[in-house]
Coordinates of C-alpha atoms in Angstrom, one line a residue:
X252 CA 0.0 0.0 0.0
X253 CA 2.8 2.4 1.0
X254 CA 4.7 1.6 -2.2
X255 CA 1.5 2.4 -4.3
X256 CA 1.1 5.7 -2.5
X257 CA 4.7 6.7 -3.2
X258 CA 4.3 5.8 -6.9
X259 CA 1.1 7.8 -7.0
X260 CA 2.7 10.8 -5.4
X261 CA 5.7 10.5 -7.7
X262 CA 3.4 10.4 -10.7
X263 CA 1.4 13.4 -9.6
X264 CA 4.6 15.3 -9.1
X265 CA 5.8 14.5 -12.6
X266 CA 2.4 15.6 -14.0
X267 CA 2.6 18.9 -12.0
X268 CA 6.1 19.6 -13.1
X269 CA 5.3 18.9 -16.8
X270 CA 2.2 21.2 -16.5
X271 CA 4.3 23.9 -14.9
X272 CA 6.9 23.7 -17.7
X273 CA 4.2 23.9 -20.4
X274 CA 2.5 26.8 -18.7
X275 CA 5.8 28.6 -18.4
X276 CA 6.4 28.8 -22.2
X277 CA 3.4 31.0 -23.1
X278 CA 3.7 32.9 -19.8
X279 CA 7.2 33.9 -20.7
X280 CA 6.1 35.0 -24.2
X281 CA 3.2 36.9 -22.7
X282 CA 5.4 38.7 -20.2
X283 CA 7.9 39.7 -22.8
X284 CA 9.1 42.3 -22.7
X285 CA 9.4 43.1 -19.0
X286 CA 12.2 45.6 -19.4
X287 CA 13.8 47.9 -22.1
X288 CA 15.0 46.4 -25.3
X289 CA 18.1 47.5 -27.2
X290 CA 19.1 47.4 -30.8
X291 CA 22.8 47.2 -31.5
X292 CA 24.2 49.0 -34.5
X293 CA 27.7 48.3 -35.6
X294 CA 27.9 51.5 -37.6
X295 CA 28.4 55.1 -36.5
X296 CA 25.6 57.3 -35.3
X297 CA 23.9 59.3 -38.1
X298 CA 24.6 56.8 -40.8
X299 CA 22.0 54.8 -42.8
X300 CA 21.9 51.8 -40.5
X301 CA 21.7 53.9 -37.4
X302 CA 18.9 56.0 -38.8
X303 CA 17.0 52.9 -39.8
X304 CA 17.4 51.4 -36.4
X305 CA 16.1 54.5 -34.7
X306 CA 13.1 54.7 -37.0
X307 CA 12.2 51.1 -36.3
X308 CA 13.1 51.4 -32.6
X309 CA 10.8 54.3 -32.0
X310 CA 7.8 52.4 -33.3
X311 CA 8.8 49.1 -31.7
X312 CA 8.8 50.9 -28.3
X313 CA 5.2 51.9 -28.9
X314 CA 4.3 48.3 -29.9
X315 CA 6.0 46.6 -27.0
X316 CA 5.2 49.4 -24.5
X317 CA 8.8 49.4 -23.3
X318 CA 11.7 51.7 -24.1
X319 CA 13.8 50.6 -27.1
X320 CA 17.4 52.0 -27.0
X321 CA 19.7 52.1 -30.0
X322 CA 23.3 51.6 -29.1
X323 CA 26.2 52.1 -31.5
X324 CA 29.1 49.7 -31.0
X325 CA 31.4 50.8 -33.7
X326 CA 34.7 49.1 -34.8
X327 CA 36.3 46.7 -37.2
X328 CA 33.7 47.5 -40.0
X329 CA 30.8 46.4 -37.8
X330 CA 32.3 43.3 -36.5
X331 CA 32.5 44.6 -32.9
X332 CA 28.8 45.2 -32.6
X333 CA 27.8 42.1 -34.5
X334 CA 30.0 39.9 -32.2
X335 CA 28.6 41.7 -29.1
X336 CA 25.1 40.5 -30.0
X337 CA 26.2 37.0 -30.9
X338 CA 27.5 36.7 -27.3
X339 CA 24.6 38.4 -25.6
X340 CA 21.9 36.5 -23.6
X341 CA 19.4 34.8 -25.8
X342 CA 16.3 36.4 -24.2
X343 CA 15.1 38.8 -26.9
X344 CA 16.3 42.0 -25.2
X345 CA 19.3 42.5 -27.4
X346 CA 18.7 42.8 -31.2
X347 CA 21.2 43.4 -34.0
X348 CA 20.6 45.7 -37.0
X349 CA 22.3 43.4 -39.4
X350 CA 23.2 44.7 -42.9
X351 CA 24.2 42.3 -45.6
X352 CA 27.8 43.5 -45.2
X353 CA 28.2 42.1 -41.7
X354 CA 26.0 39.0 -42.2
X355 CA 27.3 38.0 -45.7
X356 CA 30.3 39.7 -47.1
X357 CA 32.4 40.0 -43.9
X358 CA 31.9 36.2 -43.1
X359 CA 33.0 35.3 -46.6
X360 CA 36.1 37.6 -46.5
X361 CA 37.1 36.6 -42.9
X362 CA 37.2 32.8 -42.4
X363 CA 38.4 33.2 -38.8
X364 CA 35.6 35.6 -37.8
X365 CA 34.6 35.7 -34.2
X366 CA 31.0 35.0 -35.0
X367 CA 29.1 32.7 -37.4
X368 CA 26.3 34.6 -39.2
X369 CA 24.1 31.5 -39.3
X370 CA 25.0 29.5 -36.1
X371 CA 25.2 32.4 -33.7
X372 CA 22.0 34.3 -34.7
X373 CA 18.3 33.7 -35.2
X374 CA 16.8 35.9 -37.9
X375 CA 13.8 37.9 -36.8
X376 CA 12.6 39.9 -39.8
X377 CA 13.8 41.7 -42.9
X378 CA 13.3 45.5 -42.6
X379 CA 14.8 47.2 -45.7
X380 CA 16.3 46.6 -49.1
X381 CA 18.3 48.9 -51.3
X382 CA 20.0 48.6 -54.7
X383 CA 23.4 49.9 -55.8
X384 CA 23.9 52.6 -58.4
X385 CA 26.6 52.4 -61.1
X386 CA 28.3 55.8 -61.7
X387 CA 30.7 57.2 -64.3
X388 CA 32.2 60.6 -64.8
X389 CA 29.8 62.7 -66.9
X390 CA 32.7 63.9 -69.1
X391 CA 33.3 60.4 -70.4
X392 CA 31.5 59.3 -73.6
X393 CA 29.6 56.6 -71.6
X394 CA 25.8 57.0 -71.2
X395 CA 24.8 53.3 -70.9
X396 CA 26.0 50.0 -69.5
X397 CA 26.7 48.6 -73.0
X398 CA 28.8 51.7 -73.8
X399 CA 30.7 51.1 -70.6
X400 CA 31.4 47.5 -71.5
X401 CA 32.5 48.5 -75.0
X402 CA 34.8 51.2 -73.5
X403 CA 36.4 48.8 -71.0
X404 CA 37.1 46.3 -73.8
X405 CA 38.6 48.9 -76.0
X406 CA 40.6 50.6 -73.2
X407 CA 41.6 47.8 -70.8
X408 CA 44.4 50.0 -69.3
X409 CA 41.9 52.5 -68.2
X410 CA 39.5 50.0 -66.7
X411 CA 39.2 50.3 -62.9
X412 CA 36.4 50.0 -60.3
X413 CA 36.3 51.4 -56.8
X414 CA 34.4 51.3 -53.5
X415 CA 34.7 51.7 -49.8
X416 CA 33.8 48.2 -48.6
X417 CA 33.3 44.5 -49.6
X418 CA 29.8 45.0 -50.9
X419 CA 31.1 47.2 -53.7
X420 CA 34.0 44.9 -54.4
X421 CA 31.7 41.9 -54.8
X422 CA 29.3 43.9 -57.0
X423 CA 32.2 45.0 -59.2
X424 CA 33.6 41.5 -59.5
X425 CA 30.1 40.2 -60.4
X426 CA 29.9 42.9 -63.1
X427 CA 33.2 41.8 -64.6
X428 CA 32.2 38.1 -64.5
X429 CA 28.9 38.7 -66.2
X430 CA 30.2 41.1 -68.8
X431 CA 33.5 39.2 -69.4
X432 CA 35.5 42.4 -68.8
X433 CA 38.6 43.1 -66.7
X434 CA 39.8 45.8 -64.5
X435 CA 41.4 46.5 -61.1
X436 CA 39.3 47.1 -58.0
X437 CA 40.6 49.9 -55.8
X438 CA 39.5 49.9 -52.2
X439 CA 38.9 53.4 -50.7
X440 CA 38.5 54.3 -47.1
X441 CA 35.1 56.0 -47.5
X442 CA 32.3 56.6 -49.9
X443 CA 33.3 60.3 -50.2
X444 CA 36.8 59.3 -51.3
X445 CA 35.2 57.0 -54.0
X446 CA 33.0 59.9 -55.2
X447 CA 36.0 62.2 -55.3
X448 CA 38.0 59.7 -57.3
X449 CA 35.2 59.4 -59.9
X450 CA 34.9 63.2 -60.2
X451 CA 38.7 63.7 -60.6
X452 CA 38.9 61.0 -63.3
X453 CA 41.1 58.7 -61.2
X454 CA 38.3 56.1 -61.2
X455 CA 36.4 54.9 -64.3
X456 CA 33.3 53.5 -62.6
X457 CA 31.9 52.5 -59.2
X458 CA 28.9 50.9 -57.6
X459 CA 27.7 53.1 -54.7
X460 CA 24.8 53.3 -52.3
X461 CA 21.8 55.4 -53.5
X462 CA 22.3 58.1 -50.9
X463 CA 25.9 59.1 -51.9
X464 CA 25.0 58.6 -55.5
X465 CA 22.3 61.2 -55.2
X466 CA 24.7 63.7 -53.7
X467 CA 27.3 63.0 -56.4
X468 CA 24.8 63.4 -59.1
X469 CA 23.4 66.7 -57.8
X470 CA 25.9 69.0 -59.6
X471 CA 26.0 67.0 -62.9
X472 CA 29.6 65.9 -62.6
X473 CA 28.6 62.2 -62.4
X474 CA 26.2 60.1 -64.4
X475 CA 24.2 57.2 -63.2
X476 CA 24.0 54.5 -65.9
X477 CA 22.1 51.8 -64.0
X478 CA 20.6 50.6 -60.8
X479 CA 20.6 47.0 -59.6
X480 CA 17.0 47.0 -58.3
X481 CA 14.5 44.7 -60.0
X482 CA 12.3 47.7 -60.8
X483 CA 13.1 51.4 -61.4
X484 CA 14.3 53.1 -58.2
X485 CA 12.0 55.9 -57.1
X486 CA 14.8 58.1 -55.8
X487 CA 16.6 58.0 -59.2
X488 CA 13.8 58.4 -61.8
X489 CA 14.9 57.7 -65.4
X490 CA 17.9 55.5 -64.4
X491 CA 17.5 52.1 -66.1
X492 CA 17.7 48.8 -64.3
X493 CA 20.4 46.3 -65.1
X494 CA 17.7 43.9 -66.2
X495 CA 16.3 46.5 -68.7
X496 CA 19.7 46.9 -70.4
X497 CA 20.0 43.1 -70.9
X498 CA 21.9 42.1 -67.7
X499 CA 19.4 40.4 -65.4
X500 CA 22.2 38.6 -63.7
X501 CA 23.3 41.9 -62.2
X502 CA 20.1 42.5 -60.4
X503 CA 21.2 42.9 -56.8
X504 CA 19.1 43.9 -53.9
X505 CA 21.1 44.5 -50.7
X506 CA 19.3 44.4 -47.4
X507 CA 19.2 44.9 -43.6
X508 CA 17.4 42.7 -41.1
X509 CA 17.0 42.3 -37.4
X510 CA 18.6 39.4 -35.6
X511 CA 18.8 38.0 -32.1
X512 CA 21.2 35.6 -30.5
X513 CA 20.8 31.9 -31.3
X514 CA 18.7 30.1 -28.8
X515 CA 16.2 33.0 -28.2
X516 CA 12.8 31.4 -27.4
X517 CA 10.7 30.9 -30.5
X518 CA 7.7 32.6 -28.9
X519 CA 9.8 35.8 -28.3
X520 CA 11.2 35.7 -31.9
X521 CA 7.6 35.4 -33.2
X522 CA 6.4 38.4 -31.1
X523 CA 9.3 40.5 -32.4
X524 CA 8.8 39.3 -35.9
X525 CA 5.1 40.2 -35.8
X526 CA 5.6 43.7 -34.4
X527 CA 8.5 44.5 -36.8
X528 CA 6.6 43.4 -39.9
X529 CA 3.7 45.5 -38.7
X530 CA 6.0 48.5 -38.4
X531 CA 7.6 48.1 -41.9
X532 CA 4.1 47.7 -43.4
X533 CA 2.8 51.0 -42.0
X534 CA 1.6 53.4 -44.7
X535 CA 4.2 56.1 -44.1
X536 CA 7.3 54.0 -43.8
X537 CA 8.1 54.1 -47.5
X538 CA 8.3 57.9 -47.4
X539 CA 10.3 57.9 -44.2
X540 CA 12.8 55.3 -45.4
X541 CA 13.2 57.2 -48.7
X542 CA 15.0 59.8 -46.7
X543 CA 17.8 57.3 -46.2
X544 CA 17.4 55.9 -49.7
X545 CA 16.1 52.4 -48.7
X546 CA 12.8 50.7 -49.2
X547 CA 10.8 49.0 -46.5
X548 CA 10.6 45.2 -46.6
X549 CA 9.0 42.5 -44.7
X550 CA 9.7 38.8 -44.2
X551 CA 9.4 36.3 -41.4
X552 CA 12.2 34.6 -39.6
X553 CA 12.4 31.6 -42.0
X554 CA 12.4 33.9 -45.0
X555 CA 15.2 36.0 -43.7
X556 CA 17.2 32.8 -42.9
X557 CA 16.7 31.6 -46.4
X558 CA 17.8 34.9 -47.9
X559 CA 20.9 34.8 -45.7
X560 CA 21.7 31.3 -46.7
X561 CA 21.1 32.0 -50.4
X562 CA 23.3 35.1 -50.4
X563 CA 26.1 33.4 -48.6
X564 CA 26.1 30.7 -51.3
X565 CA 25.8 33.2 -54.2
X566 CA 28.6 35.5 -53.1
X567 CA 30.9 32.7 -52.0
X568 CA 30.7 31.5 -55.6
X569 CA 31.6 35.0 -56.8
X570 CA 34.5 35.1 -54.4
X571 CA 35.9 31.8 -55.8
X572 CA 35.5 32.8 -59.4
X573 CA 37.0 36.2 -59.0
X574 CA 39.7 34.9 -56.6
X575 CA 38.9 37.5 -54.0
X576 CA 41.5 37.4 -51.3
X577 CA 40.3 36.7 -47.8
X578 CA 41.5 38.3 -44.5
X579 CA 43.5 35.6 -42.8

């Protein structure tokens, strides 16, 4: 009899423990967030990623009814901030504003990186996309991409490309691969240096972000010959897409998404995903994001994970074909 009572008490204890565990999962999600949330940006204050994070953060605070603080942890081209989030507690209170540069190009170029873009993070939601713009000096007899290709083939000694980061190098190498042209890529310290080199004639062409492109085009010294977006880019009306000039392989949409440390509870990820997608779908977001020359985007955690995986595969192949040197 005593043995049966012990077994009965043990069984009831197990049932109670299991019930408590099951009840705890939705309770945790329901209680989230119980304190301020922060978004880590690996780029400097005032830049595009910082402005985007603050725009999202302000509205996320309203949705979550908790303060959302944007912190800039700058250094090593965004690696410092990205690595900080990778090693933060997996509780949903620390998010990363992750641009394609830090999540795709840096991991490809740096095999011994301190973080793994796929293993150390859980994607939350895509928030913005943006194309690149191909520029030339307006004094050159080049008004179209086919004319640029013809010029490069006729003047190989004058063929060079430039940019201030790996995204622009990868785009330039992809252009050379798809058009079967040559030319040296010159790495500049900043986008302003790239624009200056184009204006001075030291640089033949460059892929640049839409914001700096607009500034460089304002006085007429530069000419935009194509954008890499799938459809015409509203900020640069009249500039053709790569697809429209016969080069659909050069359609490139770069992006930024929000990520949390791997292991963050699924219910918390889902709550953040839902709120963020609601924010980027708001009617005035396109106009507000146009101020930093990006377009609002949405996508759930699984879709962002697939985009990350696909882009890592695509650009690793470009790196192999172009023999892009890695940072050992």
